[in-house]
Coordinates of C-alpha atoms in Angstrom, one line a residue:
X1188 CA -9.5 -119.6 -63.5
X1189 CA -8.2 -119.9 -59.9
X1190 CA -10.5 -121.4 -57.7
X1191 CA -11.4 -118.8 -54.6
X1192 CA -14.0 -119.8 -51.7
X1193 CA -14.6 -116.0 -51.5
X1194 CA -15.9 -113.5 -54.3
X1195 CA -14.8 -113.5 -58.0
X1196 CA -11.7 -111.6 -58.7
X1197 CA -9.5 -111.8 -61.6
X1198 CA -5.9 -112.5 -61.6
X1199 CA -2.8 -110.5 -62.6
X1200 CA -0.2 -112.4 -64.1
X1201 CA 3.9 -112.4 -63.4
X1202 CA 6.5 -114.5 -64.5
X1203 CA 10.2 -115.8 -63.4
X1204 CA 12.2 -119.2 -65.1
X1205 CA 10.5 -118.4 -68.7
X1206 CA 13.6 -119.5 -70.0
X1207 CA 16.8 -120.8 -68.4
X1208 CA 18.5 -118.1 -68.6
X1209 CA 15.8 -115.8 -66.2
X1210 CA 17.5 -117.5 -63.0
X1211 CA 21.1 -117.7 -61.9
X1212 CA 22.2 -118.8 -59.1
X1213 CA 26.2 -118.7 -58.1
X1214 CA 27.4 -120.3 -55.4
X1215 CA 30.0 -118.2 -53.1
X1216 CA 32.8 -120.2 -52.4
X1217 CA 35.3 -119.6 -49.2
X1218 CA 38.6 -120.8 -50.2
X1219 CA 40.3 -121.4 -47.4
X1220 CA 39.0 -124.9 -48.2
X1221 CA 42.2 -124.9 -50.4
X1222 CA 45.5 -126.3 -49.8
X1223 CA 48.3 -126.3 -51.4
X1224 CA 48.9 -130.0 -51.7
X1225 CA 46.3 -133.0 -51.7
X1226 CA 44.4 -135.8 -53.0
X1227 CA 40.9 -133.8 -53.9
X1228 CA 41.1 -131.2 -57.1
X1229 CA 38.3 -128.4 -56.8
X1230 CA 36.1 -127.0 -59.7
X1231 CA 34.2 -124.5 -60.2
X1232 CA 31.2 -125.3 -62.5
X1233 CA 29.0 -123.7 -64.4
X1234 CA 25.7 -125.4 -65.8
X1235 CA 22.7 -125.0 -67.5
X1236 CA 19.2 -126.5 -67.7
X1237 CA 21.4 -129.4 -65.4
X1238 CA 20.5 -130.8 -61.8
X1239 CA 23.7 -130.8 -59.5
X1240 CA 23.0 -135.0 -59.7
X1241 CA 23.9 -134.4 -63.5
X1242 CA 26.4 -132.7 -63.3
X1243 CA 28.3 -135.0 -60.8
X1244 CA 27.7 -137.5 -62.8
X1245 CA 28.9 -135.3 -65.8
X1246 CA 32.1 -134.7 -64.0
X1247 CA 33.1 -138.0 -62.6
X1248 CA 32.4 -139.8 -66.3
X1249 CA 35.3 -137.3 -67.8
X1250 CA 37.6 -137.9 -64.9
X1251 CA 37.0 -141.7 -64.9
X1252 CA 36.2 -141.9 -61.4
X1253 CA 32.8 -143.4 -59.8
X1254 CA 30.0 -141.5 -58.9
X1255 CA 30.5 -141.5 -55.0
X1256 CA 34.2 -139.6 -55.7
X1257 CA 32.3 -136.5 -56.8
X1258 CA 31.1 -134.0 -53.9
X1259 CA 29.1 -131.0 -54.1
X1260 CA 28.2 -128.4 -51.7
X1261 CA 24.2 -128.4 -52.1
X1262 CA 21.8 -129.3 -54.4
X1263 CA 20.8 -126.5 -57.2
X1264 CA 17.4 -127.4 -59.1
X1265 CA 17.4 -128.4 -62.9
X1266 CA 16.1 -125.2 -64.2
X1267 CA 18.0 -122.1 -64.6
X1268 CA 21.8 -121.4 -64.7
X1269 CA 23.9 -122.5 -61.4
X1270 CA 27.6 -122.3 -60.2
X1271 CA 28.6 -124.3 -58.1
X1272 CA 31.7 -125.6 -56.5
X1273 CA 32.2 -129.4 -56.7
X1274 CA 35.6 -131.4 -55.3
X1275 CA 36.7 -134.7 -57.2
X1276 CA 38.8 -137.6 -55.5
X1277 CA 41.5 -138.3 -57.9
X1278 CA 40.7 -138.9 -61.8
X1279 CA 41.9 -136.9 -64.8
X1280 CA 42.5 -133.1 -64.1
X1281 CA 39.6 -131.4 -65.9
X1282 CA 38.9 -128.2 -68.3
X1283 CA 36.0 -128.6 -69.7
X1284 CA 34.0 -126.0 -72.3
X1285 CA 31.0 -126.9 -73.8
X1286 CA 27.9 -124.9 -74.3
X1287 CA 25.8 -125.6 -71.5
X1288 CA 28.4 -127.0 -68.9
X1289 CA 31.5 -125.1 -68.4
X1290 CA 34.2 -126.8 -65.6
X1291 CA 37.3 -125.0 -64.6
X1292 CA 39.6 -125.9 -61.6
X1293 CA 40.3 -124.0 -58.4
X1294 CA 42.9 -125.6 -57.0
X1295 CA 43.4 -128.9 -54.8
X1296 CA 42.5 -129.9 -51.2
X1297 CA 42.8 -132.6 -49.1
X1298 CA 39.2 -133.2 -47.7
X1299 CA 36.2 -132.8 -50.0
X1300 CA 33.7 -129.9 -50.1
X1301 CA 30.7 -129.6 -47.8
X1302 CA 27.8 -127.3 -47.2
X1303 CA 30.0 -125.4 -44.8
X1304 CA 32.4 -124.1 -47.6
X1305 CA 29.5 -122.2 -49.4
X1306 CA 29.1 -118.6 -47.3
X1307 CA 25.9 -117.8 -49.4
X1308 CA 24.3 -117.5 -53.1
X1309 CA 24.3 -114.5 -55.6
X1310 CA 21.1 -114.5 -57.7
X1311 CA 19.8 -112.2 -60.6
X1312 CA 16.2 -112.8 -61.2
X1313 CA 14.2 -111.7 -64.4
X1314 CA 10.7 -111.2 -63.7
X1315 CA 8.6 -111.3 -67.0
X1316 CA 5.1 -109.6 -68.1
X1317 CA 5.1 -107.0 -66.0
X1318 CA 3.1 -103.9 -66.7
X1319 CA 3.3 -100.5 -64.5
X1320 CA 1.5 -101.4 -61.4
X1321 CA 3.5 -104.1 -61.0
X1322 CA 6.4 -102.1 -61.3
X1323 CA 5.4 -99.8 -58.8
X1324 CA 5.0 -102.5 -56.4
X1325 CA 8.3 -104.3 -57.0
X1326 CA 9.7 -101.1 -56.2
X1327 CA 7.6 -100.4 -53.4
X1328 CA 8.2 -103.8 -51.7
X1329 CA 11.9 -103.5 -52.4
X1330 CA 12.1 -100.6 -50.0
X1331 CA 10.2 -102.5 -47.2
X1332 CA 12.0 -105.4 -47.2
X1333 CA 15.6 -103.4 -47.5
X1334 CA 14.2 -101.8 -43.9
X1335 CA 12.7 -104.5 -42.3
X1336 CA 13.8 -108.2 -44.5
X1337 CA 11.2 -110.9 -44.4
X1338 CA 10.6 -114.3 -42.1
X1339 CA 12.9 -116.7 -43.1
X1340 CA 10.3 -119.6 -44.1
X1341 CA 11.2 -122.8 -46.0
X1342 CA 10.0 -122.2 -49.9
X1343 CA 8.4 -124.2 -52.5
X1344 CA 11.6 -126.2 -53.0
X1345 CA 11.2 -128.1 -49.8
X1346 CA 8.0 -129.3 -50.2
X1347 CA 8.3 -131.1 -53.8
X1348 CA 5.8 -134.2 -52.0
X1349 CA 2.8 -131.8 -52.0
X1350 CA 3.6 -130.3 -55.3
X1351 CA 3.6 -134.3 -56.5
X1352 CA 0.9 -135.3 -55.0
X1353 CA 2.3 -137.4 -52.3
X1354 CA 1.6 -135.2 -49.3
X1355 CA 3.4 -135.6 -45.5
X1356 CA 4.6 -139.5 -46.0
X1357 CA 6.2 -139.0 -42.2
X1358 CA 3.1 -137.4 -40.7
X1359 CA 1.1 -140.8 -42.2
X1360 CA 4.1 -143.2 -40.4
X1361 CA 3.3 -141.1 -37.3
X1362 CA -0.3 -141.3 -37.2
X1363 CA 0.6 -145.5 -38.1
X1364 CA -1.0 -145.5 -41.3
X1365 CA 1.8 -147.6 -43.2
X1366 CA -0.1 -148.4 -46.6
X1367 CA -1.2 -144.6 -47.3
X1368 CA 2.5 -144.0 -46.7
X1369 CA 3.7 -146.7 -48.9
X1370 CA 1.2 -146.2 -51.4
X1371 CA 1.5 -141.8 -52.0
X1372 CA 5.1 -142.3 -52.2
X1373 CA 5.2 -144.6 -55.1
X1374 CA 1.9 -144.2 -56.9
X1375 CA 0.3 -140.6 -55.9
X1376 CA -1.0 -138.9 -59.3
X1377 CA 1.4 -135.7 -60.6
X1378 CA 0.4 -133.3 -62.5
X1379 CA 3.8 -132.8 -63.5
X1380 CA 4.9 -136.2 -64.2
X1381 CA 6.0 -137.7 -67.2
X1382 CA 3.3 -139.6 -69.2
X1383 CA 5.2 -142.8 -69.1
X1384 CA 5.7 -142.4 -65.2
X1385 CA 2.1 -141.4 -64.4
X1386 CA 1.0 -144.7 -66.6
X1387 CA 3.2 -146.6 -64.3
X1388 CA 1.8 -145.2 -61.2
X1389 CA -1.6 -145.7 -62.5
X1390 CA -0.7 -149.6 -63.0
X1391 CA 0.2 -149.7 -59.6
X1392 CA -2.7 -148.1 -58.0
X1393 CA -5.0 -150.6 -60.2
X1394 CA -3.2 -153.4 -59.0
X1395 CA -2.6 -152.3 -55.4
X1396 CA -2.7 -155.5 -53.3
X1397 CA -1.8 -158.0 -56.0
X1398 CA 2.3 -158.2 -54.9
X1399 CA 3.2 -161.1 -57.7
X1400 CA 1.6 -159.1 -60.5
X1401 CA 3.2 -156.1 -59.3
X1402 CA 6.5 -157.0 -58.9
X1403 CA 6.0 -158.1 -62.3
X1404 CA 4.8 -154.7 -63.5
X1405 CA 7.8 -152.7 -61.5
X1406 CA 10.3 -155.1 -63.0
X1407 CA 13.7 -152.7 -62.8
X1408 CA 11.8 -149.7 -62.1
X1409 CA 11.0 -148.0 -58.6
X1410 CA 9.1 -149.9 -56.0
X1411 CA 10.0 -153.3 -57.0
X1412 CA 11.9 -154.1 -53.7
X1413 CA 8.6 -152.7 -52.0
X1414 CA 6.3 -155.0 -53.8
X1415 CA 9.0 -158.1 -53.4
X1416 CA 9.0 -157.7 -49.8
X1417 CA 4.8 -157.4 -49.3
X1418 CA 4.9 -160.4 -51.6
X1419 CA 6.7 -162.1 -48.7
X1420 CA 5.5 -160.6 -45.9
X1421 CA 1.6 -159.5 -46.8
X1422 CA 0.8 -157.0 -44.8
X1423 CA 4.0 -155.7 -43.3
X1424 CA 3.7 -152.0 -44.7
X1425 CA 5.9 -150.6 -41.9
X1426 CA 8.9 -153.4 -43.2
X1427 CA 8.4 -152.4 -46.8
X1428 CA 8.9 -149.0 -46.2
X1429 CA 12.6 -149.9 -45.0
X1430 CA 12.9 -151.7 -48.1
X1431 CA 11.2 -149.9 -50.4
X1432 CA 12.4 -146.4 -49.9
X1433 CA 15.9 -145.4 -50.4
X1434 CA 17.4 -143.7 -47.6
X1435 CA 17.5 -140.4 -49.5
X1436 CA 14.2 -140.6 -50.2
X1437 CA 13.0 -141.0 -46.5
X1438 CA 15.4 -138.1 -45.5
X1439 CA 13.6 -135.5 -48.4
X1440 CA 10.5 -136.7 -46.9
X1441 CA 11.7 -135.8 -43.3
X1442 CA 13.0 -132.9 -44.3
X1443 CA 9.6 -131.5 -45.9
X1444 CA 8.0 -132.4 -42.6
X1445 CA 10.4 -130.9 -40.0
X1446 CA 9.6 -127.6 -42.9
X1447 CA 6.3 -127.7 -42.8
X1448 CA 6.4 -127.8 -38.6
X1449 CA 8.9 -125.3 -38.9
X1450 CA 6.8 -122.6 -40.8
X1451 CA 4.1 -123.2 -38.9
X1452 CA 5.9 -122.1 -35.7
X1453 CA 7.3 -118.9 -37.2
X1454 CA 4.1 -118.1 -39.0
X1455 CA 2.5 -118.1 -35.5
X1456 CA 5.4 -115.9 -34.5
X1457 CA 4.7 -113.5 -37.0
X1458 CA 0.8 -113.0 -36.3
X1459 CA 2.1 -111.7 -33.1
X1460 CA 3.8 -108.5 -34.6
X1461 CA 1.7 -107.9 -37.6
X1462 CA -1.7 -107.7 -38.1
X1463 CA -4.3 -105.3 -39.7
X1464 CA -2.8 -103.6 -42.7
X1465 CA 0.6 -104.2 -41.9
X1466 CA -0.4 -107.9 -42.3
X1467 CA 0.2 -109.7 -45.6
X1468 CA 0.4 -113.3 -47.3
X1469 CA 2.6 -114.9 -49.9
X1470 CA 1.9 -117.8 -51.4
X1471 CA 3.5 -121.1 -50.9
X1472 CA 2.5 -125.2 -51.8
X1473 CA 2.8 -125.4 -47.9
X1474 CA 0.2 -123.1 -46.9
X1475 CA 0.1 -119.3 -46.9
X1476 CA 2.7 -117.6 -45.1
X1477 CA 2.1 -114.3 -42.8
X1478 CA 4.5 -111.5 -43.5
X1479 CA 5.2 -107.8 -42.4
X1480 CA 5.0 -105.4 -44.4
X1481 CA 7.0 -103.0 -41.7
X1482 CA 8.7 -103.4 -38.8
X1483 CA 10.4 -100.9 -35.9
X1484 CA 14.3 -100.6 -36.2
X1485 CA 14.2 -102.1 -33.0
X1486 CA 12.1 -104.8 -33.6
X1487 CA 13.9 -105.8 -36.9
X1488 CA 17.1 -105.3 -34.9
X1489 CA 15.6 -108.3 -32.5
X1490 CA 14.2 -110.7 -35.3
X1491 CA 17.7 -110.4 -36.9
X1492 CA 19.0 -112.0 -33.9
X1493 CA 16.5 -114.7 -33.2
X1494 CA 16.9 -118.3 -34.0
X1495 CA 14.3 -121.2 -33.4
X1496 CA 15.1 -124.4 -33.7
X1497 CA 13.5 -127.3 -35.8
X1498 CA 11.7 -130.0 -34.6
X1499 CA 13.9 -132.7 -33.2
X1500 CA 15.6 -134.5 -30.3
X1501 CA 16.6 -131.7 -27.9
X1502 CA 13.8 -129.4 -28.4
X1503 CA 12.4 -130.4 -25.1
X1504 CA 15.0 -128.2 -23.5
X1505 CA 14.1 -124.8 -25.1
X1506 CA 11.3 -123.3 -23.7
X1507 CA 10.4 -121.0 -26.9
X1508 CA 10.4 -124.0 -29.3
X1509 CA 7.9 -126.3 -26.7
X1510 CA 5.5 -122.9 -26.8
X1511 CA 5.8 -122.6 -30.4
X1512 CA 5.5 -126.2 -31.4
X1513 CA 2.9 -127.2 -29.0
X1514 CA -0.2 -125.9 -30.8
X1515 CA 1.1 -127.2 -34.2
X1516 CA 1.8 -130.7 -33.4
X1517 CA -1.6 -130.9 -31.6
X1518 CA -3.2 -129.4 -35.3
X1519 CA -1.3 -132.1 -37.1
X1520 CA -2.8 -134.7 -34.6
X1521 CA 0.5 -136.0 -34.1
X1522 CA 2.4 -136.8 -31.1
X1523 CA 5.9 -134.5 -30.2
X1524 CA 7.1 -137.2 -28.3
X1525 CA 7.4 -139.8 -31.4
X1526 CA 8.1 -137.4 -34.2
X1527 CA 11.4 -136.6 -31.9
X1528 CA 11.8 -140.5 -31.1
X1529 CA 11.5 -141.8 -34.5
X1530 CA 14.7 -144.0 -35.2
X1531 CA 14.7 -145.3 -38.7
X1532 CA 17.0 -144.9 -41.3
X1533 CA 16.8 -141.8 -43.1
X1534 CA 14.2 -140.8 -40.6
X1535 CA 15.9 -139.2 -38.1
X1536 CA 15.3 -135.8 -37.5
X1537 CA 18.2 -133.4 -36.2
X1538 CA 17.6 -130.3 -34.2
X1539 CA 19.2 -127.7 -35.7
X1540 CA 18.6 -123.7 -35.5
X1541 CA 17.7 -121.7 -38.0
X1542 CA 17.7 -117.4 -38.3
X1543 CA 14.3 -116.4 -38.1
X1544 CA 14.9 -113.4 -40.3
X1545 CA 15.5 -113.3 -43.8
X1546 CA 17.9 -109.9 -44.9
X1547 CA 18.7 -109.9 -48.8
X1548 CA 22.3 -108.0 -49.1
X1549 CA 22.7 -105.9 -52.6
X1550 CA 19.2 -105.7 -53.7
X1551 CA 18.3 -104.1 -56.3
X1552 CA 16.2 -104.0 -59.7
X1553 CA 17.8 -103.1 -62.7
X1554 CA 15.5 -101.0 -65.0
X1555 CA 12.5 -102.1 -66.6
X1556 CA 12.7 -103.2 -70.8
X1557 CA 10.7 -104.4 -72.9
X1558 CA 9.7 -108.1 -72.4
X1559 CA 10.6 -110.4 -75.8
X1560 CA 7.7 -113.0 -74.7
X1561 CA 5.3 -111.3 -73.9
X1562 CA 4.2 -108.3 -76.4
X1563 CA 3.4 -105.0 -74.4
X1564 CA 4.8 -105.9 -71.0
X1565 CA 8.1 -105.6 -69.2
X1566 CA 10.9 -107.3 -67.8
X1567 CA 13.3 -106.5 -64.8
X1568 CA 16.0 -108.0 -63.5
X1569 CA 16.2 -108.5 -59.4
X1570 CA 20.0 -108.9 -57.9
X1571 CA 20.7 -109.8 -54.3
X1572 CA 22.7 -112.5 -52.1
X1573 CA 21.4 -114.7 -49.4
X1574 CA 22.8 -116.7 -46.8
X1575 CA 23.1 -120.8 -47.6
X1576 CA 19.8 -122.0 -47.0
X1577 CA 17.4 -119.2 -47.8
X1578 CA 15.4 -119.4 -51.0
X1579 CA 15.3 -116.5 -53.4
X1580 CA 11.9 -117.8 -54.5
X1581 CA 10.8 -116.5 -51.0
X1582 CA 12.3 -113.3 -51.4
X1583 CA 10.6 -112.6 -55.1
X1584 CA 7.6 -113.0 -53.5
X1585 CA 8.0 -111.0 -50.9
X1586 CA 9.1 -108.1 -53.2
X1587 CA 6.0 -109.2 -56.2
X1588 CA 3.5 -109.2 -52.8
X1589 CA 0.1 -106.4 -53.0
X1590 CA 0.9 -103.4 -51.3
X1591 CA -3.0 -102.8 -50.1
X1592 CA -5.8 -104.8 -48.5
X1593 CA -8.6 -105.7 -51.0
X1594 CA -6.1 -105.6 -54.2
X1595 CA -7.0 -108.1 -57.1
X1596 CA -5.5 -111.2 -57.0
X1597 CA -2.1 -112.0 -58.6
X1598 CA -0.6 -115.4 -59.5
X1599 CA 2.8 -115.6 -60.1
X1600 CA 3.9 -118.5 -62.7
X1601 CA 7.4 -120.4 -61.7
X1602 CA 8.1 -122.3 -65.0
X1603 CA 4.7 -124.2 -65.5
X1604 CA 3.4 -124.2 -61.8
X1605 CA 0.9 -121.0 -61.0
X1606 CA 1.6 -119.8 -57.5
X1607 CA -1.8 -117.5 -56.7
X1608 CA -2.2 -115.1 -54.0
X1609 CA -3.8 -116.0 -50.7
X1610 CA -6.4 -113.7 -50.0
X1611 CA -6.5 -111.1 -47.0
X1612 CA -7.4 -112.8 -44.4
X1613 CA -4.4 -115.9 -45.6
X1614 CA -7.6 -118.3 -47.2
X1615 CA -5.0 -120.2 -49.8
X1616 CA -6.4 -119.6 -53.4
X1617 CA -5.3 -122.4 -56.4
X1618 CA -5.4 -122.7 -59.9
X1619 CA -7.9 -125.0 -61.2
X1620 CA -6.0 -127.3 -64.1
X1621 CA -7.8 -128.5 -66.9
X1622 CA -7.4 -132.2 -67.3
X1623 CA -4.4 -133.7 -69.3
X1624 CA -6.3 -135.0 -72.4
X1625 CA -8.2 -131.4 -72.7
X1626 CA -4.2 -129.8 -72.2
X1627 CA -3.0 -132.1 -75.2
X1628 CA -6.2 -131.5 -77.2
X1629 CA -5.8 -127.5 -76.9
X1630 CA -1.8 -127.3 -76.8
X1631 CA -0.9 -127.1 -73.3
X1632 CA -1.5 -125.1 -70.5
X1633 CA -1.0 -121.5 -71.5
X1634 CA -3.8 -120.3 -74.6
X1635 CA -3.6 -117.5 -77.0
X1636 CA -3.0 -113.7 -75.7
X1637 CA 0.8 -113.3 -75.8
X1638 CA 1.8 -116.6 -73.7
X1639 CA -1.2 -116.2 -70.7
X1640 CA -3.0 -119.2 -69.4
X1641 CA -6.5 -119.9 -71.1
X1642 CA -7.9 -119.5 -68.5
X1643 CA -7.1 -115.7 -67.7
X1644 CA -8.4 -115.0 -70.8
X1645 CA -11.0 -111.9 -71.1
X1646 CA -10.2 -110.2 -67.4
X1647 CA -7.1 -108.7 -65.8
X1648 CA -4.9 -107.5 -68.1
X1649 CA -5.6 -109.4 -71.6
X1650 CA -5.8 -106.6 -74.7
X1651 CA -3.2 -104.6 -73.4
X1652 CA -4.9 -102.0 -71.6
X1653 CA -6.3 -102.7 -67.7
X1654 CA -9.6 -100.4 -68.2
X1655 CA -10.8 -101.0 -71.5
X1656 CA -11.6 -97.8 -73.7
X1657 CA -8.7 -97.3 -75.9
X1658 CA -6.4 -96.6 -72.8
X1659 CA -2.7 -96.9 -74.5
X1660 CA -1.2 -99.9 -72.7
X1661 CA 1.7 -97.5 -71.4
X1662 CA 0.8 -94.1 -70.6
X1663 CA 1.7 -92.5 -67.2
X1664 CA 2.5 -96.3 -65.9
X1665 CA 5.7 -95.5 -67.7
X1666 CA 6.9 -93.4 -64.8
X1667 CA 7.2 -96.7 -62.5
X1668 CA 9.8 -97.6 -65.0
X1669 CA 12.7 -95.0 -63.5
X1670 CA 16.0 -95.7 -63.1
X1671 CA 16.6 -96.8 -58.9
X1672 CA 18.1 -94.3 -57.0
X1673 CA 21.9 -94.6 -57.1
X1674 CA 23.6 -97.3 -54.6
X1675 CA 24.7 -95.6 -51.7
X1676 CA 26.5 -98.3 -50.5
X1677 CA 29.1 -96.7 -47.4
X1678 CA 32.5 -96.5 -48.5
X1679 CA 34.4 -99.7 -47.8
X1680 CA 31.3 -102.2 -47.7
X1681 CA 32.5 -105.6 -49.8
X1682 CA 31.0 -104.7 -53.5
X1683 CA 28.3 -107.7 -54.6
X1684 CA 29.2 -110.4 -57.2
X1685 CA 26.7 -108.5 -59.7
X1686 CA 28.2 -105.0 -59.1
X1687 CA 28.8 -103.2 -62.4
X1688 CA 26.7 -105.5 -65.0
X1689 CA 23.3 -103.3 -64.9

């Protein structure tokens, strides 16, 4: 069950990334990027099940260019269905068809793509085993956050080192503790690791200290340039972490950071316009993140317009960000000062602004139908576009949130990691995993009772009914399942990439 440092509830399961197919993402592309002569062609890209790493290097093998020729416009995770816009510096024109990777060409340019040629992501979202009450409260939540949008935190997506098991690597460097640093990035326990990776890691922890027999172990795999350099300069942990961290890596730990500061400021923001039962939580690795449920026209009107900035040189200068980040960097026990002087590569934080408000254009759920998983529940699909850099993960939260204080507890499965509800005063609440060996012994996480985890088993929702006593598993419930109002969308207002395909 889900562990809880309050009373025993149960747990009401919901479901997104079942399979692939439940999440696509397109990427919309401004084409004024395009010329009509130069030396970069442009594709549009389609993929499947395929990180946008892969498919670069998917693309650049059938052109017969190297690696470095291929450009992308952001990174799109492995799972789920993406298009996405990449540019290619010469090679072979390409038209490639294939059942999980579809490449067709856009024209030419004469610079490559960036992040800046990307106006915003389309997504349609299919939220599995849901039964009435869930309904109800997608539909509910839609029509909040079409009034009053959410805080625009930094999702699950950024924080991949606490999901791993490797926690803040920069906050250790600031606090000077070198080794820990060293030592969570290359050998912290994941639950989600591959068995041959987490042996690895294991070897290393065992033989943590003993350089010459580790840079034996490592030989051609990650950390070998770490342990190579210790084995030459024992005891230099601050040196090895130049050496023994790719630049990319330190930059993905930076950016988690500079997150995790970030949504720490705004949730403070929030707890000054919402409290009591317009107060609510959502879930996040992070921490738990304060929401509205409403807000005043006039108050949304001024959180669409507000921007704070992230952590970084600069920041000194605005005197919102200083009150803001004060109070957080004194709870991380770190100093302001050096997290904005730190001068190493890939640790170099940039202060840049960000939109405090989150707005979802052309949301909608398509009607309810029956879910193919999971026997007796439902499935609906969720359409809206975001601005580049907002996660939709956020916004399916938001929408999957409890609509009243004291409601039980709901954890919301995203692929194979459980997401579970904070309670209502924001106490984070996890999911207590069995141990690998008892996982392999009993076939996995998830136990009999159409697809739900073992350990939900017997409360909630299992046996198809919620109250016991013969109660047909959809009765009056099916009235949450109605057709959404018709889009009233003012004549002349630019029609949404999913417009037409309910």
């Amino acid at each position: 069950m889900c562990g809880s440092s309050s009373a025993k509830w149960r747990s009401f399961d919901v479901r997104i990334l079942r399979v692939p197919t439940d999440f696509r993402v397109v990427e919309q592309f401004d084409e004024s990027m395009l010329t009509r002569s130069g030396e970069y062609l442009v594709y549009s890209v389609s993929t499947k099940g395929m990180t946008t790493g892969e498919a670069a290097d998917r693309l650049a093998q059938a052109a017969g260019v190297d690696p470095e020729a291929v450009a992308s416009a952001a990174q799109k995770p492995k799972e789920g269905v993406a298009g996405q816009v990449f540019s290619i510096l010469g090679g072979e024109p390409l038209s490639l068809r294939g059942g999980e990777f579809v490449a067709r060409r856009l024209g030419v340019s004469d610079r490559a793509v960036e992040p800046g040629d990307i106006t915003g992501n389309a997504y349609e979202i299919v939220v599995r085993d849901l039964r009435g009450d869930d309904m109800r409260r997608l539909r509910h939540n839609l029509a909040q956050v079409k009034q009053a949008g959410l805080p625009n935190y930094f999702d699950d997506q950024r924080f991949g080192c606490l999901r791993h098991g490797q926690g803040y690597i920069l906050r250790d460097v600031l606090r000077g503790r070198y080794e820990q640093a060293l030592k969570s990035a290359l050998a912290a326990p994941s639950p989600y690791g591959a068995e041959p990776v987490e042996r690895y890691k294991a070897q290393i922890r065992e033989q943590w200290g003993d350089w010459a027999t580790l840079v034996g172990v490592s030989n051609g795999r990650r950390g070998k340039s770490a342990f190579e350099y210790l084995r030459e300069h024992e005891g230099d942990f601050e040196g090895a972490l130049r050496f023994g961290l790719s630049s990319r890596e330190r930059t993905m730990h930076l950016f988690a950071y500079q997150s995790h500061l970030f949504n720490r400021a705004l949730a403070a923001k929030v707890r000054a316009v919402a409290e009591g039962e317009n107060l609510g939580w959502l879930p996040c690795d992070e921490g738990s993140l304060p929401v509205w449920r409403e807000l005043p026209a006039s108050e949304s009107m001024r959180w669409a317009e507000s921007e704070l900035i992230l952590p970084g040189p600069g920041m000194e200068e605005n005197e919102e960000a200083m009150r803001l980040y004060g109070p957080v960097f004194e709870a991380e026990g770190v100093s302001m000062e050096a997290f904005c002087a730190l001068d190493l590569p890939g640790f170099r934080p940039i202060s840049e602004t960000r939109p405090l408000l989150m707005q979802p254009e052309y949301l909608r759920a398509a009607p309810a139908q029956d879910d193919e998983h999971y026997p007796r529940s439902k499935k609906m699909r969720v359409r809206f576009t975001l601005p580049r850099g907002q996660y939709a993960t956020l916004a399916l939260k938001r929408l999957l949130m409890p609509t009243e204080l004291g409601a039980k507890r709901l954890c919301m499965w995203v692929s194979r990691h459980p997401l579970v509800w904070p309670t209502d005063d924001g106490t984070p609440q996890y999911f207590e995993r069995r141990p690998r060996e008892e996982r392999s012994r009993s076939g996995g996480e998830r136990g009999p009772g159409g697809g739900r985890p073992r350990e939900y088993q017997g409360g909630g929702r299992e046996g198809g009914s919620r109250g016991g006593g013969g109660r047909r598993p959809w009765g009056r419930e099916r009235r949450d399942d109605r057709k959404p109002p018709r889009d009233r969308r003012p004549q002349g207002k630019p029609r949404s990439p999913w417009e037409g395909r309910d």
